[in-house]
Short mmCIF file of C-alpha atoms in Angstrom, two decimals:
data_model
loop_
_atom_site.label_atom_id
_atom_site.label_comp_id
_atom_site.label_asym_id
_atom_site.label_seq_id
_atom_site.Cartn_x
_atom_site.Cartn_y
_atom_site.Cartn_z
CA MET N 15 70.85 0.71 47.81
CA SER N 16 69.84 -1.52 45.11
CA GLU N 17 68.76 -1.06 41.48
CA LEU N 18 65.23 -2.16 40.57
CA PRO N 19 65.04 -5.83 39.56
CA PRO N 20 65.07 -6.98 35.98
CA ASP N 21 61.95 -6.31 33.93
CA HIS N 22 60.85 -3.48 36.25
CA ASN N 23 57.69 -1.99 34.99
CA ALA N 24 56.86 -5.12 33.05
CA ASP N 25 53.49 -5.25 34.76
CA ASP N 26 52.78 -1.72 33.85
CA GLN N 27 53.36 -1.73 30.10
CA PRO N 28 54.05 -4.20 27.19
CA ASP N 29 57.77 -4.99 26.74
CA PRO N 30 58.62 -5.05 23.01
CA PHE N 31 61.50 -7.41 23.81
CA ASP N 32 59.71 -10.23 25.64
CA GLU N 33 59.95 -12.47 22.73
CA ILE N 34 63.67 -12.02 22.42
CA ILE N 35 64.17 -13.54 25.88
CA ALA N 36 61.28 -15.73 26.10
CA GLU N 37 63.42 -18.80 26.32
CA GLU N 38 64.65 -17.41 29.76
CA THR N 39 61.51 -18.48 31.31
CA ASP N 40 61.81 -22.03 30.23
CA ARG N 41 65.22 -22.60 31.63
CA ASP N 42 66.15 -23.95 35.11
CA PRO N 43 65.71 -21.23 37.49
CA ASP N 44 68.86 -22.02 39.39
CA LEU N 45 70.90 -21.69 36.22
CA ALA N 46 69.22 -18.40 35.45
CA VAL N 47 70.31 -17.10 38.76
CA ILE N 48 73.93 -18.25 38.40
CA GLU N 49 74.08 -16.68 34.89
CA ALA N 50 72.69 -13.27 36.06
CA GLY N 51 74.99 -13.35 39.05
CA SER N 52 78.08 -14.01 36.97
CA ARG N 53 77.22 -11.20 34.59
CA THR N 54 76.00 -8.48 37.05
CA LEU N 55 77.76 -9.06 40.44
CA ARG N 56 79.40 -5.67 40.29
CA THR N 57 76.20 -3.81 39.08
CA GLN N 58 73.52 -5.08 41.43
CA GLY N 59 73.87 -2.03 43.95
CA GLY N 60 73.36 0.71 41.56
CA PRO N 61 71.79 4.13 41.91
CA PRO N 62 68.33 4.93 42.88
CA ASP N 63 65.80 4.79 40.01
CA ALA N 64 66.63 7.80 37.94
CA ASP N 65 64.17 10.78 38.22
CA ILE N 66 62.98 10.58 34.53
CA PRO N 67 59.34 11.75 34.26
CA THR N 68 56.92 10.02 32.12
CA ARG N 69 54.14 11.60 30.01
CA PRO N 70 51.44 13.11 32.29
CA ALA N 71 48.68 10.61 33.16
CA ASP N 72 45.88 13.28 32.87
CA PRO N 73 45.01 13.58 29.16
CA GLU N 74 44.25 17.25 29.52
CA VAL N 75 47.55 18.01 31.15
CA ASP N 76 49.44 15.94 28.46
CA LYS N 77 47.53 17.82 25.68
CA ALA N 78 48.54 21.07 27.22
CA LEU N 79 52.21 20.05 27.57
CA ARG N 80 52.21 18.92 23.91
CA GLU N 81 50.91 22.27 22.91
CA VAL N 82 53.74 24.07 24.79
CA GLU N 83 56.29 21.63 23.20
CA THR N 84 54.82 22.33 19.85
CA GLU N 85 55.08 26.08 20.25
CA LEU N 86 58.70 25.93 21.48
CA ALA N 87 59.56 23.67 18.42
CA THR N 88 58.66 26.62 16.07
CA ARG N 89 61.65 28.51 17.50
CA TRP N 90 65.34 28.10 16.55
CA GLY N 91 66.64 24.72 17.78
CA GLU N 92 69.66 24.31 20.12
CA THR N 93 71.99 23.94 17.24
CA LYS N 94 71.09 27.08 15.50
CA LEU N 95 72.65 29.98 17.34
CA GLU N 96 73.37 33.69 17.12
CA PRO N 97 76.26 34.52 19.44
CA SER N 98 74.63 37.14 21.68
CA VAL N 99 72.96 37.32 24.95
CA SER N 100 71.04 40.49 23.97
CA ARG N 101 67.64 38.71 23.58
CA ILE N 102 67.80 36.69 26.87
CA ALA N 103 69.07 39.87 28.71
CA ALA N 104 66.10 41.70 27.25
CA LEU N 105 63.74 38.94 28.48
CA MET N 106 65.28 39.10 31.98
CA ASP N 107 64.77 42.77 32.02
CA VAL N 108 61.10 42.62 31.27
CA LEU N 109 60.62 39.73 33.80
CA GLY N 110 62.38 41.87 36.56
CA GLU N 111 65.69 40.10 36.55
CA PRO N 112 64.64 36.88 38.32
CA GLN N 113 68.24 35.38 38.02
CA ARG N 114 69.34 38.09 40.42
CA SER N 115 67.24 36.67 43.30
CA TYR N 116 69.33 33.84 44.26
CA PRO N 117 73.04 32.84 44.23
CA SER N 118 74.19 30.50 41.59
CA ILE N 119 76.78 27.87 40.66
CA HIS N 120 77.55 27.99 36.93
CA ILE N 121 78.89 24.97 35.11
CA THR N 122 80.74 24.84 31.71
CA GLY N 123 83.08 22.36 30.10
CA THR N 124 82.82 19.71 27.45
CA ASN N 125 82.00 16.47 29.26
CA GLY N 126 80.57 15.67 32.63
CA LYS N 127 78.48 18.83 33.17
CA THR N 128 75.16 17.28 33.83
CA SER N 129 76.45 14.49 36.06
CA THR N 130 78.41 17.19 38.03
CA ALA N 131 75.42 19.44 38.27
CA ARG N 132 73.35 16.56 39.68
CA MET N 133 76.00 15.90 42.29
CA ILE N 134 76.21 19.56 43.28
CA GLU N 135 72.39 19.58 43.53
CA ALA N 136 72.51 16.45 45.80
CA LEU N 137 75.05 18.01 48.04
CA LEU N 138 73.33 21.29 48.53
CA GLY N 139 69.98 19.58 49.19
CA ALA N 140 71.63 17.31 51.78
CA PHE N 141 72.63 20.54 53.52
CA GLU N 142 69.03 21.65 53.55
CA LEU N 143 69.13 24.26 50.78
CA ARG N 144 66.32 24.53 48.25
CA THR N 145 67.88 23.98 44.85
CA GLY N 146 66.96 24.84 41.35
CA ARG N 147 68.82 22.94 38.61
CA TYR N 148 68.86 23.67 34.94
CA THR N 149 70.48 21.12 32.68
CA SER N 150 70.36 20.11 28.90
CA PRO N 151 69.69 18.26 26.79
CA HIS N 152 66.81 16.11 28.27
CA VAL N 153 66.89 12.37 27.97
CA GLN N 154 63.17 11.67 27.63
CA SER N 155 61.09 14.56 28.80
CA ILE N 156 61.50 18.26 28.38
CA THR N 157 60.41 18.84 31.99
CA GLU N 158 63.70 17.14 33.11
CA ARG N 159 65.61 20.33 32.23
CA ILE N 160 64.10 22.34 35.09
CA SER N 161 64.29 20.89 38.51
CA LEU N 162 63.32 22.01 41.93
CA ASP N 163 64.52 20.26 45.22
CA GLY N 164 66.10 17.49 43.20
CA ALA N 165 63.24 16.47 41.07
CA PRO N 166 61.84 17.73 37.64
CA ILE N 167 59.10 20.26 37.88
CA ALA N 168 55.63 18.90 37.47
CA PRO N 169 54.20 19.17 33.90
CA GLU N 170 51.49 21.49 35.36
CA ARG N 171 54.12 23.82 36.72
CA PHE N 172 56.06 23.70 33.40
CA ILE N 173 52.96 24.69 31.59
CA GLU N 174 52.06 27.37 34.00
CA THR N 175 55.66 28.84 33.92
CA TYR N 176 55.56 28.95 30.14
CA GLN N 177 52.10 30.68 30.06
CA ASP N 178 53.40 33.17 32.72
CA ILE N 179 56.29 34.41 30.71
CA LYS N 180 54.80 33.95 27.19
CA PRO N 181 53.53 37.49 27.03
CA TYR N 182 57.02 38.85 27.79
CA VAL N 183 58.63 36.51 25.43
CA GLU N 184 56.34 37.78 22.55
CA MET N 185 57.17 41.32 23.70
CA VAL N 186 60.88 40.66 23.31
CA ASP N 187 60.39 38.78 19.97
CA ALA N 188 58.73 41.90 18.59
CA SER N 189 61.66 44.18 19.59
CA GLN N 190 64.60 41.97 18.40
CA GLU N 191 66.09 41.14 15.05
CA TYR N 192 65.59 37.45 15.79
CA ARG N 193 62.98 35.69 17.87
CA LEU N 194 64.12 34.19 21.21
CA SER N 195 65.45 30.52 20.42
CA PHE N 196 64.07 27.38 22.10
CA PHE N 197 66.90 27.26 24.45
CA GLU N 198 66.55 31.02 25.45
CA VAL N 199 62.90 30.58 26.19
CA LEU N 200 63.63 27.53 28.42
CA THR N 201 66.35 29.43 30.19
CA GLY N 202 63.96 32.34 30.97
CA MET N 203 61.42 29.78 32.28
CA ALA N 204 64.09 28.10 34.55
CA TYR N 205 65.16 31.40 35.91
CA ALA N 206 61.65 32.52 36.58
CA ALA N 207 60.68 29.11 38.16
CA PHE N 208 63.62 29.35 40.53
CA ALA N 209 62.71 32.76 41.58
CA ASP N 210 59.00 31.85 42.19
CA ALA N 211 59.84 28.73 44.16
CA PRO N 212 61.87 30.44 45.72
CA ALA N 213 65.26 28.54 45.29
CA ASP N 214 68.09 29.09 47.82
CA VAL N 215 70.68 28.45 45.15
CA ALA N 216 70.60 27.60 41.37
CA VAL N 217 72.75 25.11 39.67
CA VAL N 218 73.01 26.09 36.09
CA GLU N 219 74.69 24.13 33.08
CA VAL N 220 75.55 26.06 30.07
CA GLY N 221 74.04 24.90 26.81
CA MET N 222 76.97 25.55 24.71
CA GLY N 223 80.36 27.51 25.26
CA GLY N 224 80.00 30.15 27.91
CA SER N 225 80.41 33.78 26.98
CA TRP N 226 77.40 34.06 24.71
CA ASP N 227 75.42 31.12 26.14
CA ALA N 228 71.85 32.05 27.16
CA THR N 229 72.49 31.04 30.68
CA ASN N 230 75.22 33.57 31.11
CA VAL N 231 73.01 36.29 32.26
CA ILE N 232 73.79 35.05 35.86
CA ASP N 233 76.82 35.94 37.80
CA GLY N 234 77.78 32.73 39.38
CA ASP N 235 79.36 32.84 42.82
CA VAL N 236 81.23 29.69 41.74
CA ALA N 237 82.17 29.05 38.16
CA VAL N 238 82.74 25.26 37.53
CA VAL N 239 84.82 24.11 34.40
CA THR N 240 84.63 20.46 33.74
CA PRO N 241 87.15 18.76 31.27
CA ILE N 242 87.47 20.66 28.01
CA ASP N 243 87.92 18.72 24.73
CA LEU N 244 87.20 19.27 21.13
CA ASP N 245 83.40 19.36 20.39
CA HIS N 246 81.23 21.84 18.67
CA THR N 247 84.47 22.94 16.92
CA ASP N 248 82.52 24.81 14.11
CA ARG N 249 81.17 27.15 16.86
CA LEU N 250 83.62 27.17 19.63
CA GLY N 251 87.06 26.76 17.87
CA ASN N 252 89.37 24.19 16.66
CA THR N 253 91.77 23.97 19.68
CA HIS N 254 91.60 23.52 23.40
CA ALA N 255 92.72 27.13 23.88
CA GLU N 256 90.03 28.51 21.49
CA ILE N 257 87.30 26.57 23.15
CA ALA N 258 88.48 27.44 26.63
CA THR N 259 88.38 31.21 25.70
CA GLU N 260 84.72 30.96 24.99
CA LYS N 261 83.98 28.82 28.10
CA ALA N 262 85.97 31.22 30.34
CA GLY N 263 83.16 33.79 29.75
CA ILE N 264 81.13 32.40 32.77
CA ILE N 265 84.05 33.42 35.07
CA LYS N 266 82.89 36.63 36.70
CA GLN N 267 84.41 39.31 38.86
CA GLY N 268 85.45 37.96 42.30
CA ALA N 269 84.03 34.50 41.72
CA THR N 270 85.64 31.26 42.79
CA VAL N 271 86.58 28.99 39.84
CA ILE N 272 86.62 25.24 40.36
CA MET N 273 88.68 23.76 37.59
CA ALA N 274 88.85 20.13 36.65
CA GLN N 275 91.96 18.74 35.01
CA GLN N 276 92.45 20.45 31.74
CA PRO N 277 94.73 20.34 28.73
CA VAL N 278 97.66 22.72 29.33
CA ASP N 279 96.73 25.30 26.81
CA ALA N 280 93.11 25.34 28.05
CA ALA N 281 94.19 25.72 31.70
CA GLN N 282 96.42 28.69 30.65
CA VAL N 283 93.44 30.45 29.16
CA LEU N 284 91.16 29.83 32.14
CA LEU N 285 93.82 30.90 34.65
CA LYS N 286 94.52 34.12 32.69
CA LYS N 287 90.73 34.92 32.81
CA ALA N 288 90.73 34.31 36.48
CA VAL N 289 93.55 36.78 37.03
CA GLU N 290 91.80 39.41 34.97
CA VAL N 291 88.64 39.28 37.07
CA ASP N 292 90.28 38.68 40.41
CA ALA N 293 88.75 35.33 40.74
CA THR N 294 89.97 32.66 43.14
CA VAL N 295 91.00 29.31 41.55
CA ALA N 296 90.90 25.84 42.95
CA ARG N 297 92.51 23.27 40.63
CA GLU N 298 91.85 19.49 40.53
CA GLY N 299 95.10 17.69 41.25
CA LEU N 300 96.47 20.54 43.44
CA GLU N 301 93.79 21.97 45.73
CA PHE N 302 91.41 19.22 45.52
CA GLY N 303 91.08 15.71 43.88
CA VAL N 304 90.52 12.00 44.00
CA VAL N 305 92.75 10.40 46.65
CA GLU N 306 91.64 6.79 46.07
CA ARG N 307 88.95 4.81 44.25
CA GLN N 308 87.93 1.22 44.08
CA VAL N 309 85.20 -0.63 42.25
CA ALA N 310 82.20 -1.40 44.49
CA VAL N 311 78.83 -3.13 44.14
CA GLY N 312 76.86 -0.81 41.90
CA GLY N 313 79.40 1.90 41.65
CA GLN N 314 82.62 2.84 43.43
CA LEU N 315 84.08 3.72 46.82
CA VAL N 316 86.12 6.96 46.77
CA THR N 317 88.13 9.05 48.98
CA LEU N 318 88.06 12.74 48.00
CA ARG N 319 90.32 15.51 49.08
CA GLY N 320 88.24 18.73 49.21
CA LEU N 321 89.24 22.25 50.05
CA GLY N 322 88.70 21.61 53.68
CA GLY N 323 90.24 18.14 54.10
CA GLU N 324 89.69 14.50 53.25
CA TYR N 325 86.29 12.73 52.85
CA PRO N 326 87.07 9.02 53.11
CA GLU N 327 84.96 6.02 51.94
CA VAL N 328 82.37 7.94 50.07
CA TYR N 329 80.13 5.59 48.14
CA LEU N 330 79.23 6.80 44.59
CA PRO N 331 76.56 4.73 42.73
CA LEU N 332 78.02 5.63 39.34
CA HIS N 333 80.71 3.94 37.25
CA GLY N 334 84.00 5.02 35.90
CA ALA N 335 87.07 7.16 36.99
CA HIS N 336 85.48 10.06 35.13
CA GLN N 337 82.48 10.13 37.61
CA ALA N 338 84.92 10.08 40.64
CA HIS N 339 86.63 13.11 39.10
CA ASN N 340 83.19 14.77 38.58
CA ALA N 341 82.47 14.06 42.18
CA ALA N 342 85.69 15.76 43.42
CA VAL N 343 84.75 18.79 41.29
CA ALA N 344 81.16 18.79 42.63
CA LEU N 345 82.45 18.48 46.25
CA ALA N 346 85.02 21.37 45.83
CA ALA N 347 82.21 23.55 44.22
CA VAL N 348 79.91 23.05 47.17
CA GLU N 349 82.71 23.74 49.66
CA ALA N 350 83.54 26.92 47.77
CA PHE N 351 79.84 27.93 47.83
CA PHE N 352 79.90 27.53 51.68
CA GLY N 353 83.07 29.51 51.96
CA VAL N 354 85.39 26.50 52.77
CA GLY N 355 88.94 27.46 52.02
CA ALA N 356 88.16 31.08 52.21
CA GLN N 357 85.90 32.17 55.20
CA ARG N 358 86.20 28.73 56.92
CA ALA N 359 88.82 26.15 57.11
CA ASP N 360 86.85 23.09 58.40
CA ALA N 361 85.43 20.41 56.11
CA LEU N 362 81.78 19.83 55.46
CA ASP N 363 80.05 17.13 57.60
CA LEU N 364 81.33 13.84 56.39
CA ASP N 365 77.96 11.83 57.03
CA THR N 366 75.98 14.44 55.13
CA VAL N 367 78.50 14.22 52.17
CA ARG N 368 78.29 10.51 52.16
CA LYS N 369 74.50 10.65 52.31
CA ALA N 370 74.27 13.00 49.33
CA PHE N 371 76.71 11.14 47.05
CA ALA N 372 75.08 7.78 47.88
CA ALA N 373 71.81 9.20 46.52
CA VAL N 374 73.08 10.57 43.18
CA ALA N 375 71.64 9.29 39.97
CA SER N 376 72.60 10.31 36.44
CA PRO N 377 70.20 8.85 33.82
CA GLY N 378 71.74 7.70 30.59
CA ARG N 379 75.27 7.67 32.04
CA LEU N 380 76.33 4.00 32.10
CA GLU N 381 72.84 3.28 33.31
CA VAL N 382 71.77 -0.40 33.48
CA VAL N 383 68.22 -0.74 32.10
CA ARG N 384 67.96 -4.50 31.48
CA ARG N 385 69.34 -7.81 32.47
CA SER N 386 70.08 -11.15 30.72
CA PRO N 387 71.76 -9.86 28.69
CA THR N 388 72.67 -6.69 30.47
CA VAL N 389 71.96 -3.57 28.56
CA VAL N 390 73.67 -0.37 29.44
CA LEU N 391 72.95 3.23 28.22
CA ASP N 392 75.50 5.90 27.91
CA ALA N 393 75.14 9.18 26.28
CA ALA N 394 78.70 9.61 25.09
CA HIS N 395 78.59 11.72 21.87
CA ASN N 396 82.17 12.86 21.34
CA PRO N 397 85.46 10.98 21.40
CA ALA N 398 86.42 12.11 24.93
CA GLY N 399 83.15 10.89 26.42
CA ALA N 400 83.47 7.59 24.44
CA ARG N 401 86.92 7.02 25.73
CA ALA N 402 85.73 7.57 29.34
CA ALA N 403 82.71 5.23 28.78
CA ALA N 404 84.89 2.50 27.21
CA GLU N 405 87.31 2.50 30.11
CA ALA N 406 84.53 2.53 32.68
CA ILE N 407 82.51 -0.23 31.23
CA GLY N 408 85.53 -2.48 31.01
CA GLU N 409 86.24 -1.82 34.62
CA ALA N 410 82.71 -2.08 36.03
CA PHE N 411 81.09 -4.91 34.13
CA GLN N 412 83.81 -7.19 32.75
CA PHE N 413 81.61 -8.39 29.76
CA SER N 414 83.35 -11.28 27.75
CA ARG N 415 81.48 -9.95 24.75
CA LEU N 416 80.12 -6.40 24.34
CA ILE N 417 77.85 -5.40 21.36
CA GLY N 418 77.43 -1.72 20.62
CA VAL N 419 74.48 0.07 19.33
CA VAL N 420 75.45 3.36 17.96
CA GLY N 421 73.13 6.18 16.56
CA ALA N 422 74.98 9.47 16.32
CA SER N 423 74.32 13.07 15.25
CA GLY N 424 75.61 14.15 11.93
CA ASP N 425 77.44 17.18 13.28
CA LYS N 426 79.69 15.23 15.70
CA ASN N 427 83.22 13.57 15.19
CA VAL N 428 81.59 10.14 14.60
CA ARG N 429 84.82 8.50 13.43
CA GLY N 430 86.59 9.53 16.69
CA LEU N 431 83.65 8.24 18.60
CA LEU N 432 83.73 4.87 16.91
CA GLU N 433 87.52 4.67 17.18
CA ALA N 434 87.27 5.15 20.93
CA PHE N 435 84.85 2.21 21.17
CA GLU N 436 86.59 -0.22 18.66
CA PRO N 437 88.73 -1.87 21.29
CA VAL N 438 85.76 -2.71 23.48
CA PHE N 439 83.09 -3.65 21.00
CA ALA N 440 83.05 -7.13 19.64
CA GLU N 441 80.55 -6.07 16.94
CA VAL N 442 78.60 -2.83 16.39
CA VAL N 443 75.02 -2.40 15.18
CA VAL N 444 74.62 1.05 13.61
CA THR N 445 71.29 2.84 13.63
CA GLN N 446 69.74 6.23 13.77
CA ASN N 447 67.38 8.05 16.12
CA SER N 448 64.28 10.04 15.19
CA SER N 449 66.10 13.53 15.31
CA HIS N 450 66.57 15.46 12.21
CA ARG N 451 70.17 15.81 13.27
CA ALA N 452 70.60 11.99 13.16
CA MET N 453 73.42 10.74 10.85
CA ASP N 454 71.93 8.36 8.20
CA ALA N 455 72.42 4.82 9.20
CA ASP N 456 74.02 3.94 5.94
CA GLU N 457 76.51 6.82 6.24
CA LEU N 458 77.33 5.77 9.76
CA ALA N 459 77.87 2.36 8.59
CA GLY N 460 80.35 3.40 5.98
CA ILE N 461 82.52 5.05 8.60
CA ALA N 462 82.00 2.02 11.02
CA VAL N 463 83.27 -0.47 8.38
CA GLU N 464 86.35 1.69 8.05
CA VAL N 465 87.00 1.56 11.69
CA PHE N 466 85.79 -2.00 12.63
CA GLY N 467 85.92 -3.97 9.40
CA GLU N 468 82.88 -5.03 7.49
CA GLU N 469 82.45 -8.39 9.38
CA ARG N 470 81.91 -6.52 12.61
CA VAL N 471 79.27 -4.04 11.44
CA GLN N 472 75.57 -4.67 11.14
CA VAL N 473 73.07 -2.03 9.88
CA GLU N 474 69.63 -1.64 11.30
CA PRO N 475 68.16 1.81 10.43
CA ARG N 476 65.31 1.43 13.05
CA LEU N 477 66.32 1.52 16.63
CA PRO N 478 63.96 -1.14 17.86
CA ASP N 479 65.51 -3.53 15.18
CA ALA N 480 68.96 -2.45 16.28
CA LEU N 481 68.26 -3.27 19.86
CA GLU N 482 66.75 -6.68 19.07
CA ALA N 483 69.85 -7.45 16.88
CA ALA N 484 72.33 -6.48 19.53
CA ILE N 485 70.50 -8.42 22.31
CA THR N 486 70.49 -11.42 19.89
CA LEU N 487 74.26 -10.98 19.25
CA ALA N 488 75.08 -10.75 22.91
CA GLU N 489 73.14 -14.05 23.53
CA GLU N 490 74.95 -16.00 20.92
CA GLU N 491 77.52 -17.50 23.22
CA GLY N 492 74.94 -19.26 25.22
CA GLU N 493 73.40 -19.06 28.62
CA PHE N 494 76.67 -19.03 30.53
CA SER N 495 78.15 -16.22 28.44
CA GLY N 496 79.07 -12.67 29.83
CA GLY N 497 77.51 -10.79 26.88
CA GLY N 498 76.30 -7.36 27.16
CA VAL N 499 74.91 -4.43 25.05
CA LEU N 500 76.07 -0.71 25.23
CA VAL N 501 73.73 1.81 23.50
CA THR N 502 75.39 4.98 22.90
CA GLY N 503 76.28 7.79 20.37
CA SER N 504 73.73 10.51 21.33
CA VAL N 505 71.53 11.61 24.23
CA ILE N 506 68.47 11.13 21.88
CA THR N 507 69.48 7.66 20.85
CA VAL N 508 69.79 6.84 24.63
CA GLY N 509 66.38 8.28 25.45
CA GLU N 510 64.64 6.48 22.78
CA ALA N 511 66.15 3.37 23.70
CA ARG N 512 65.29 3.97 27.30
CA LEU N 513 61.61 4.18 26.36
CA LEU N 514 61.83 1.09 24.25
CA LEU N 515 63.32 -1.00 27.03
CA GLY N 516 60.47 -0.05 29.44
CA ARG N 517 62.17 2.67 31.54
CA GLY N 518 59.86 5.74 31.38
#
């Protein structure tokens, strides 16, 4: 496996940063190769090109998709919530309960949900099951959220699904105190699309929390809880235990719970809920886990202990210890789905497991999108995610000088995020994305100065300017330096940077 070469898609579209690295073309080619090799030796393998769809090529389809996006945008956004599943339950009722037509694996937690969902999807697909995956938020295109057979549904199908359920959505809107939200409509679309496919199994990531999340009208055969940390505290609670109480709502009667390593108070809550509903629990570090891991070209080589035995030398084209732990959780979830540890004692086929993990991609999660200097994207948006990314980038890339580009949302623990990155960023360029939720660049700069010191902070309110400034800073040490850029702070910031850098 190999990543696409530098400047992929350069022939297909203009690159806004050509002038920044124009001098590269005038250098001795041998020196350029030496420099690139010294910076990126550990990252040349990489995952397959991430499945991020572009805008539809057909103007009529693109117009129709934009009309759907515009209609959805008139509804409550994902950050405005009324804690109830009554509206989505009403929609499922008038649609004929499509979510009951397939088994499901339901995923909650604070960090790692989307990467874990993608790994579960890859494993199930490798065992020849037709999968439907529902994840959020999207990196670049709204169609990413609903996937069939490991790929986002086509824009035409997305539009058709929306048009199919629209009359029923309007019927529910008229009967409820509040209209269905943006996320509730998308959830209804996903469940309907999976039933129509039809999917053999759905892999569903909660939007926020668990009990009253719109996705929680399914009864997951397997409930997965990735690591819980403090995030969305204004809605979910101020302690690990309070947050776990909400997330435990996805654990249903008789289900199997796959539990990542948790804070003690969160684990106690989850285990108590499992006892109440007679669920079976498998805990990372006890029933399953990571046995061994080592950095490899483009990712890592791991040995995992599953519910049915060990799986040695599994190549995972993703960086960081946190992704190895996500892989262990995903493997245990799929084993549980197939009855390993309950109805059967034997492990899954090792070659199939290896093939599945080797094909995993997770866009915007320590994703390399450019070389010379290397530019990495990571969607860390809370302190726990930032700590994991900071540790992983130091292990996998060994930059001598790392420049951060940070654009965060105003409702996040921005200080905690910046403090997590402070030890690894030589300098930070603060910016803001186009979302109405984005923290003002000057406000973010004020916090950054308190964390980094004024001499290490640069303010560029426009993201294109921030990227250009960071790339320039990374190149300051000269052509033999090991400078790099990490763009982080928000999924939206990462998605917009990805577009600017010619990926998608």
